[in-house]
PDB file of C-alpha atoms in Angstrom:
ATOM      1  CA  CYS A 188     -77.928-108.854-168.649  1.00 88.00           C
ATOM      2  CA  ARG A 189     -78.263-107.497-172.142  1.00 89.00           C
ATOM      3  CA  LEU A 190     -81.941-109.146-171.504  1.00 92.00           C
ATOM      4  CA  ARG A 191     -82.647-107.503-168.422  1.00 91.00           C
ATOM      5  CA  GLU A 192     -81.179-104.494-169.950  1.00 92.00           C
ATOM      6  CA  LYS A 193     -83.727-104.308-173.041  1.00 95.00           C
ATOM      7  CA  ARG A 194     -86.399-104.700-169.970  1.00 94.00           C
ATOM      8  CA  GLY A 195     -85.183-101.787-168.389  1.00 94.00           C
ATOM      9  CA  GLU A 196     -83.481-102.397-165.863  1.00 94.00           C
ATOM     10  CA  THR A 197     -79.725-100.784-165.301  1.00 95.00           C
ATOM     11  CA  VAL A 198     -77.402-102.050-163.151  1.00 96.00           C
ATOM     12  CA  ALA A 199     -76.402-100.092-160.141  1.00 97.00           C
ATOM     13  CA  GLY A 200     -72.136-101.743-160.489  1.00 97.00           C
ATOM     14  CA  TYR A 201     -70.996-104.602-159.632  1.00 98.00           C
ATOM     15  CA  LYS A 202     -70.455-107.741-156.039  1.00 96.00           C
ATOM     16  CA  ILE A 203     -67.124-109.028-155.993  1.00 93.00           C
ATOM     17  CA  GLY A 204     -67.696-112.834-154.926  1.00 82.00           C
ATOM     18  CA  CYS A 205     -65.767-115.756-154.009  1.00 79.00           C
ATOM     19  CA  THR A 206     -62.895-114.120-152.142  1.00 74.00           C
ATOM     20  CA  SER A 207     -63.403-115.976-148.574  1.00 72.00           C
ATOM     21  CA  PRO A 208     -61.308-119.253-148.265  1.00 77.00           C
ATOM     22  CA  ILE A 209     -65.511-120.028-146.198  1.00 72.00           C
ATOM     23  CA  ILE A 210     -67.296-119.113-148.997  1.00 67.00           C
ATOM     24  CA  GLN A 211     -65.082-120.694-151.643  1.00 76.00           C
ATOM     25  CA  GLN A 212     -64.800-124.372-149.353  1.00 77.00           C
ATOM     26  CA  GLN A 213     -68.753-123.875-150.065  1.00 68.00           C
ATOM     27  CA  LEU A 214     -69.231-123.933-152.965  1.00 68.00           C
ATOM     28  CA  GLY A 215     -66.433-126.013-154.791  1.00 73.00           C
ATOM     29  CA  ILE A 216     -64.064-123.131-156.358  1.00 77.00           C
ATOM     30  CA  ASP A 217     -60.668-121.527-155.880  1.00 79.00           C
ATOM     31  CA  HIS A 218     -61.263-118.334-157.100  1.00 79.00           C
ATOM     32  CA  PRO A 219     -62.979-114.979-157.031  1.00 84.00           C
ATOM     33  CA  VAL A 220     -66.375-114.344-159.681  1.00 88.00           C
ATOM     34  CA  PHE A 221     -68.459-110.632-160.121  1.00 94.00           C
ATOM     35  CA  GLY A 222     -71.772-110.710-160.787  1.00 95.00           C
ATOM     36  CA  ARG A 223     -74.233-107.231-162.173  1.00 96.00           C
ATOM     37  CA  LEU A 224     -76.557-105.427-158.988  1.00 97.00           C
ATOM     38  CA  PHE A 225     -79.594-104.167-160.673  1.00 97.00           C
ATOM     39  CA  ALA A 226     -81.246-100.958-159.781  1.00 96.00           C
ATOM     40  CA  THR A 227     -84.627-102.734-158.915  1.00 95.00           C
ATOM     41  CA  GLU A 228     -83.035-105.305-156.581  1.00 96.00           C
ATOM     42  CA  ARG A 229     -81.525-102.509-154.780  1.00 97.00           C
ATOM     43  CA  HIS A 230     -84.028-102.099-151.088  1.00 97.00           C
ATOM     44  CA  ASP A 231     -83.639-100.491-147.860  1.00 97.00           C
ATOM     45  CA  SER A 232     -83.018-100.483-143.858  1.00 97.00           C
ATOM     46  CA  GLY A 233     -86.438-101.725-143.417  1.00 96.00           C
ATOM     47  CA  VAL A 234     -87.897-103.355-145.476  1.00 96.00           C
ATOM     48  CA  GLU A 235     -90.620-106.657-145.896  1.00 95.00           C
ATOM     49  CA  LEU A 236     -89.677-108.540-148.365  1.00 96.00           C
ATOM     50  CA  SER A 237     -91.123-111.964-149.031  1.00 94.00           C
ATOM     51  CA  THR A 238     -88.930-115.402-148.961  1.00 92.00           C
ATOM     52  CA  LYS A 239     -91.335-116.458-151.933  1.00 91.00           C
ATOM     53  CA  GLN A 240     -89.088-113.383-154.380  1.00 92.00           C
ATOM     54  CA  PHE A 241     -86.397-115.829-153.842  1.00 95.00           C
ATOM     55  CA  ALA A 242     -85.144-119.609-154.523  1.00 93.00           C
ATOM     56  CA  ASP A 243     -83.743-121.192-151.365  1.00 93.00           C
ATOM     57  CA  LEU A 244     -82.453-117.449-150.167  1.00 96.00           C
ATOM     58  CA  ALA A 245     -79.806-117.258-148.014  1.00 96.00           C
ATOM     59  CA  ILE A 246     -78.036-113.379-146.992  1.00 97.00           C
ATOM     60  CA  GLU A 247     -73.963-111.851-146.328  1.00 94.00           C
ATOM     61  CA  GLY A 248     -73.113-109.848-144.555  1.00 95.00           C
ATOM     62  CA  GLU A 249     -70.085-107.960-145.423  1.00 94.00           C
ATOM     63  CA  LEU A 250     -69.780-104.017-147.347  1.00 95.00           C
ATOM     64  CA  ALA A 251     -70.486-101.989-149.291  1.00 96.00           C
ATOM     65  CA  VAL A 252     -68.956 -98.451-151.058  1.00 97.00           C
ATOM     66  CA  ARG A 253     -70.233 -95.966-153.330  1.00 96.00           C
ATOM     67  CA  LEU A 254     -68.390 -95.034-155.779  1.00 97.00           C
ATOM     68  CA  SER A 255     -67.546 -90.538-156.417  1.00 96.00           C
ATOM     69  CA  GLU A 256     -65.614 -90.777-160.061  1.00 95.00           C
ATOM     70  CA  ASP A 257     -65.242 -93.827-162.821  1.00 97.00           C
ATOM     71  CA  VAL A 258     -62.020 -96.537-161.200  1.00 96.00           C
ATOM     72  CA  PRO A 259     -59.450 -96.137-163.703  1.00 92.00           C
ATOM     73  CA  SER A 260     -59.726 -99.784-166.147  1.00 89.00           C
ATOM     74  CA  ASP A 261     -57.447-103.300-164.335  1.00 88.00           C
ATOM     75  CA  CYS A 262     -56.437-100.707-161.566  1.00 91.00           C
ATOM     76  CA  GLY A 263     -54.004-101.795-158.995  1.00 88.00           C
ATOM     77  CA  ASP A 264     -53.068 -98.129-157.260  1.00 94.00           C
ATOM     78  CA  ARG A 265     -54.016 -98.921-153.652  1.00 95.00           C
ATOM     79  CA  ASP A 266     -54.734 -94.664-153.485  1.00 95.00           C
ATOM     80  CA  ARG A 267     -55.978 -93.936-156.192  1.00 96.00           C
ATOM     81  CA  ILE A 268     -59.091 -96.392-155.387  1.00 96.00           C
ATOM     82  CA  LEU A 269     -59.625 -94.772-152.243  1.00 96.00           C
ATOM     83  CA  ARG A 270     -60.322 -91.245-154.133  1.00 96.00           C
ATOM     84  CA  CYS A 271     -62.446 -92.703-155.961  1.00 97.00           C
ATOM     85  CA  VAL A 272     -65.049 -93.953-152.505  1.00 96.00           C
ATOM     86  CA  ASN A 273     -66.985 -91.266-150.583  1.00 93.00           C
ATOM     87  CA  ARG A 274     -69.383 -94.296-149.188  1.00 95.00           C
ATOM     88  CA  VAL A 275     -68.500 -96.788-147.071  1.00 96.00           C
ATOM     89  CA  PHE A 276     -71.246 -98.901-145.337  1.00 96.00           C
ATOM     90  CA  PRO A 277     -73.151-102.069-144.197  1.00 96.00           C
ATOM     91  CA  VAL A 278     -75.161-104.331-145.982  1.00 97.00           C
ATOM     92  CA  ILE A 279     -77.337-107.238-145.934  1.00 98.00           C
ATOM     93  CA  GLU A 280     -76.922-109.107-149.525  1.00 97.00           C
ATOM     94  CA  LEU A 281     -79.380-111.228-151.368  1.00 97.00           C
ATOM     95  CA  HIS A 282     -79.195-114.973-152.255  1.00 96.00           C
ATOM     96  CA  ASN A 283     -81.186-117.722-154.498  1.00 94.00           C
ATOM     97  CA  HIS A 284     -79.498-120.230-153.149  1.00 91.00           C
ATOM     98  CA  VAL A 285     -79.905-122.867-156.392  1.00 89.00           C
ATOM     99  CA  LEU A 286     -77.196-124.601-158.083  1.00 83.00           C
ATOM    100  CA  ARG A 287     -78.085-127.733-159.768  1.00 85.00           C
ATOM    101  CA  SER A 288     -74.876-128.982-161.137  1.00 77.00           C
ATOM    102  CA  PRO A 289     -74.052-132.124-158.619  1.00 77.00           C
ATOM    103  CA  ASN A 290     -69.877-130.724-159.060  1.00 71.00           C
ATOM    104  CA  ARG A 291     -71.057-126.960-158.243  1.00 66.00           C
ATOM    105  CA  ALA A 292     -69.839-125.621-161.655  1.00 69.00           C
ATOM    106  CA  VAL A 293     -68.476-122.489-161.446  1.00 76.00           C
ATOM    107  CA  SER A 294     -69.785-122.280-164.644  1.00 80.00           C
ATOM    108  CA  GLU A 295     -73.045-122.382-162.860  1.00 84.00           C
ATOM    109  CA  LEU A 296     -72.195-119.802-160.285  1.00 84.00           C
ATOM    110  CA  ILE A 297     -71.256-116.849-163.274  1.00 85.00           C
ATOM    111  CA  ALA A 298     -74.616-117.811-165.228  1.00 87.00           C
ATOM    112  CA  ASN A 299     -76.674-117.650-162.291  1.00 89.00           C
ATOM    113  CA  ASN A 300     -74.945-114.017-161.483  1.00 93.00           C
ATOM    114  CA  ALA A 301     -73.005-115.696-158.594  1.00 89.00           C
ATOM    115  CA  LEU A 302     -76.246-116.262-156.710  1.00 90.00           C
ATOM    116  CA  HIS A 303     -76.689-111.945-156.493  1.00 95.00           C
ATOM    117  CA  ALA A 304     -80.617-111.787-156.060  1.00 96.00           C
ATOM    118  CA  GLY A 305     -80.647-108.210-154.465  1.00 97.00           C
ATOM    119  CA  PHE A 306     -79.282-105.703-151.856  1.00 98.00           C
ATOM    120  CA  VAL A 307     -80.768-103.894-149.066  1.00 98.00           C
ATOM    121  CA  VAL A 308     -78.756-100.589-148.111  1.00 97.00           C
ATOM    122  CA  PRO A 309     -78.941 -98.999-144.710  1.00 96.00           C
ATOM    123  CA  HIS A 310     -81.354 -95.090-144.816  1.00 88.00           C
ATOM    124  CA  LEU A 311     -78.343 -93.074-143.340  1.00 81.00           C
ATOM    125  CA  ASP A 312     -75.327 -91.485-146.381  1.00 81.00           C
ATOM    126  CA  LEU A 313     -72.664 -92.998-144.401  1.00 87.00           C
ATOM    127  CA  SER A 314     -69.714 -91.474-145.090  1.00 90.00           C
ATOM    128  CA  LEU A 315     -66.236 -93.174-144.027  1.00 92.00           C
ATOM    129  CA  PRO A 316     -65.277 -94.843-140.769  1.00 92.00           C
ATOM    130  CA  LEU A 317     -63.497 -93.129-138.431  1.00 88.00           C
ATOM    131  CA  SER A 318     -60.947 -95.918-137.539  1.00 90.00           C
ATOM    132  CA  ASP A 319     -59.316 -98.543-140.164  1.00 93.00           C
ATOM    133  CA  ASP A 320     -60.568-101.226-137.998  1.00 94.00           C
ATOM    134  CA  LEU A 321     -64.243-102.722-137.722  1.00 93.00           C
ATOM    135  CA  SER A 322     -66.269-105.438-136.701  1.00 94.00           C
ATOM    136  CA  LEU A 323     -69.091-106.805-138.349  1.00 95.00           C
ATOM    137  CA  ARG A 324     -72.208-108.982-136.666  1.00 96.00           C
ATOM    138  CA  ILE A 325     -74.811-110.568-138.887  1.00 97.00           C
ATOM    139  CA  THR A 326     -77.981-111.582-136.367  1.00 97.00           C
ATOM    140  CA  LEU A 327     -81.036-113.026-137.510  1.00 97.00           C
ATOM    141  CA  ASN A 328     -83.865-112.332-134.859  1.00 96.00           C
ATOM    142  CA  GLY A 329     -81.540-110.758-132.218  1.00 96.00           C
ATOM    143  CA  ASP A 330     -79.912-114.143-132.212  1.00 96.00           C
ATOM    144  CA  THR A 331     -75.466-113.636-134.126  1.00 97.00           C
ATOM    145  CA  ALA A 332     -75.643-115.826-136.590  1.00 96.00           C
ATOM    146  CA  ALA A 333     -71.868-114.529-137.327  1.00 96.00           C
ATOM    147  CA  GLU A 334     -69.444-112.236-136.640  1.00 95.00           C
ATOM    148  CA  VAL A 335     -65.646-110.654-137.979  1.00 94.00           C
ATOM    149  CA  THR A 336     -63.548-108.746-135.363  1.00 93.00           C
ATOM    150  CA  GLY A 337     -61.004-107.051-136.076  1.00 88.00           C
ATOM    151  CA  PHE A 338     -60.349-106.669-140.044  1.00 92.00           C
ATOM    152  CA  ARG A 339     -59.204-103.598-141.864  1.00 94.00           C
ATOM    153  CA  TRP A 340     -61.674-101.530-143.876  1.00 95.00           C
ATOM    154  CA  ARG A 341     -59.456 -99.852-146.136  1.00 95.00           C
ATOM    155  CA  ASP A 342     -57.580-103.219-146.810  1.00 95.00           C
ATOM    156  CA  THR A 343     -60.732-105.743-147.732  1.00 93.00           C
ATOM    157  CA  VAL A 344     -62.364-102.144-150.454  1.00 95.00           C
ATOM    158  CA  VAL A 345     -58.582-101.648-152.166  1.00 95.00           C
ATOM    159  CA  GLU A 346     -58.120-105.044-152.852  1.00 93.00           C
ATOM    160  CA  ALA A 347     -61.573-105.919-153.546  1.00 94.00           C
ATOM    161  CA  ILE A 348     -62.329-102.920-156.242  1.00 96.00           C
ATOM    162  CA  ALA A 349     -58.618-104.235-157.659  1.00 95.00           C
ATOM    163  CA  ASP A 350     -59.835-107.469-157.881  1.00 92.00           C
ATOM    164  CA  LEU A 351     -62.774-106.878-159.547  1.00 94.00           C
ATOM    165  CA  SER A 352     -61.657-103.926-161.861  1.00 94.00           C
ATOM    166  CA  SER A 353     -59.343-106.357-162.609  1.00 92.00           C
ATOM    167  CA  LEU A 354     -61.895-109.085-163.664  1.00 90.00           C
ATOM    168  CA  LEU A 355     -64.443-106.424-165.493  1.00 94.00           C
ATOM    169  CA  ALA A 356     -61.821-104.965-167.463  1.00 93.00           C
ATOM    170  CA  SER A 357     -61.160-108.818-169.171  1.00 90.00           C
ATOM    171  CA  HIS A 358     -65.138-108.254-170.048  1.00 91.00           C
ATOM    172  CA  GLY A 359     -64.503-104.612-171.943  1.00 93.00           C
ATOM    173  CA  LEU A 360     -65.787-103.378-168.244  1.00 94.00           C
ATOM    174  CA  SER A 361     -65.234-100.751-165.662  1.00 95.00           C
ATOM    175  CA  LEU A 362     -66.505 -99.113-162.839  1.00 97.00           C
ATOM    176  CA  LYS A 363     -68.222 -95.931-163.470  1.00 97.00           C
ATOM    177  CA  ALA A 364     -69.099 -93.072-160.559  1.00 97.00           C
ATOM    178  CA  ASP A 365     -71.761 -93.474-158.408  1.00 96.00           C
ATOM    179  CA  HIS A 366     -71.554 -97.649-158.902  1.00 97.00           C
ATOM    180  CA  PHE A 367     -71.954 -99.620-155.933  1.00 97.00           C
ATOM    181  CA  VAL A 368     -69.587-101.835-155.186  1.00 98.00           C
ATOM    182  CA  LEU A 369     -70.041-105.189-153.175  1.00 97.00           C
ATOM    183  CA  THR A 370     -66.729-105.815-151.763  1.00 95.00           C
ATOM    184  CA  GLY A 371     -67.434-109.654-150.810  1.00 90.00           C
ATOM    185  CA  SER A 372     -68.788-111.969-147.671  1.00 85.00           C
ATOM    186  CA  LEU A 373     -66.337-111.717-144.340  1.00 83.00           C
ATOM    187  CA  ALA A 374     -67.980-114.767-143.074  1.00 85.00           C
ATOM    188  CA  GLU A 375     -70.374-117.369-144.308  1.00 86.00           C
ATOM    189  CA  LEU A 376     -73.690-118.061-146.196  1.00 89.00           C
ATOM    190  CA  ILE A 377     -76.715-118.028-144.539  1.00 95.00           C
ATOM    191  CA  PRO A 378     -79.857-119.383-145.475  1.00 95.00           C
ATOM    192  CA  VAL A 379     -83.089-117.660-144.128  1.00 94.00           C
ATOM    193  CA  SER A 380     -86.529-119.143-144.041  1.00 85.00           C
ATOM    194  CA  SER A 381     -89.623-116.453-143.775  1.00 83.00           C
ATOM    195  CA  GLU A 382     -90.855-115.065-140.454  1.00 91.00           C
ATOM    196  CA  THR A 383     -86.845-113.752-139.433  1.00 95.00           C
ATOM    197  CA  THR A 384     -85.855-110.301-139.053  1.00 97.00           C
ATOM    198  CA  VAL A 385     -81.863-110.178-140.208  1.00 97.00           C
ATOM    199  CA  GLU A 386     -79.343-107.514-139.051  1.00 98.00           C
ATOM    200  CA  VAL A 387     -75.908-106.744-140.157  1.00 97.00           C
ATOM    201  CA  SER A 388     -73.784-104.243-137.826  1.00 96.00           C
ATOM    202  CA  THR A 389     -70.868-102.542-138.026  1.00 93.00           C
ATOM    203  CA  LEU A 390     -69.165-101.413-134.634  1.00 85.00           C
ATOM    204  CA  ASN A 391     -70.068 -97.039-134.209  1.00 85.00           C
ATOM    205  CA  HIS A 392     -70.174 -97.168-137.772  1.00 93.00           C
ATOM    206  CA  GLY A 393     -74.132 -97.935-138.676  1.00 93.00           C
ATOM    207  CA  SER A 394     -76.236-100.901-139.335  1.00 96.00           C
ATOM    208  CA  VAL A 395     -79.037-102.403-141.995  1.00 97.00           C
ATOM    209  CA  THR A 396     -82.074-104.152-141.598  1.00 97.00           C
ATOM    210  CA  ALA A 397     -84.940-106.345-143.408  1.00 97.00           C
ATOM    211  CA  THR A 398     -87.463-108.795-142.680  1.00 96.00           C
ATOM    212  CA  PHE A 399     -88.496-111.939-144.194  1.00 95.00           C
ATOM    213  CA  ASP A 400     -92.321-112.918-143.901  1.00 86.00           C
ATOM    214  CA  CYS A 401     -94.031-115.195-146.945  1.00 57.00           C
ATOM    215  CA  LEU A 402     -97.126-113.552-146.884  1.00 54.00           C
ATOM    216  CA  THR A 403     -95.359-110.526-147.370  1.00 44.00           C
ATOM    217  CA  SER A 404     -93.603-108.863-150.591  1.00 43.00           C
ATOM    218  CA  ALA A 405     -91.921-105.834-151.664  1.00 43.00           C
ATOM    219  CA  ASN A 406     -94.665-104.992-153.755  1.00 44.00           C
ATOM    220  CA  GLY A 407     -97.523-105.212-150.439  1.00 41.00           C
TER     221      GLY A 407
END
């Protein structure tokens, strides 16, 4: 991270990963980890990206938030956390799904920034969902790849930010106003090949899309 910052990149927020039992089982660990989000790897909905930009591309569909104020270090206060959130929206998280260790060592997962390789956000400036209950659907070329129904977004957001602020505090870091926070996948990690359009949608609260084609790239 320090090398990337010296190169001129800026940290735009953080992700908490490996929060679901499904993902933990896939990756062979039993606790969450965090990774950094870089401004250079943020993309707008509808982006066309090349699979050649990634190493074994895989995606997750999840909720993300944008913070309106700093989150106190190691904060576990539900009401305080919710006051810091002014936007909630679906997001596509991009991954370099490469784990070389035969035992899937946690040290490698942390060293490669928890597999994080970018994120795609909606065009619309979505505020907070009207209902606490949300459903999340992930489609590849129009076919449903995963669906999670009836979860409470406030519980998801509060738990993720509380765990993340605790993890960051142990490293002398904290969540700041305008940071993006990826709250963790509710479904499995999904591999993506070229010629694929991914959509992550929520019932009555927006959607986000990205198309992957080995002949195109973010830079044209």
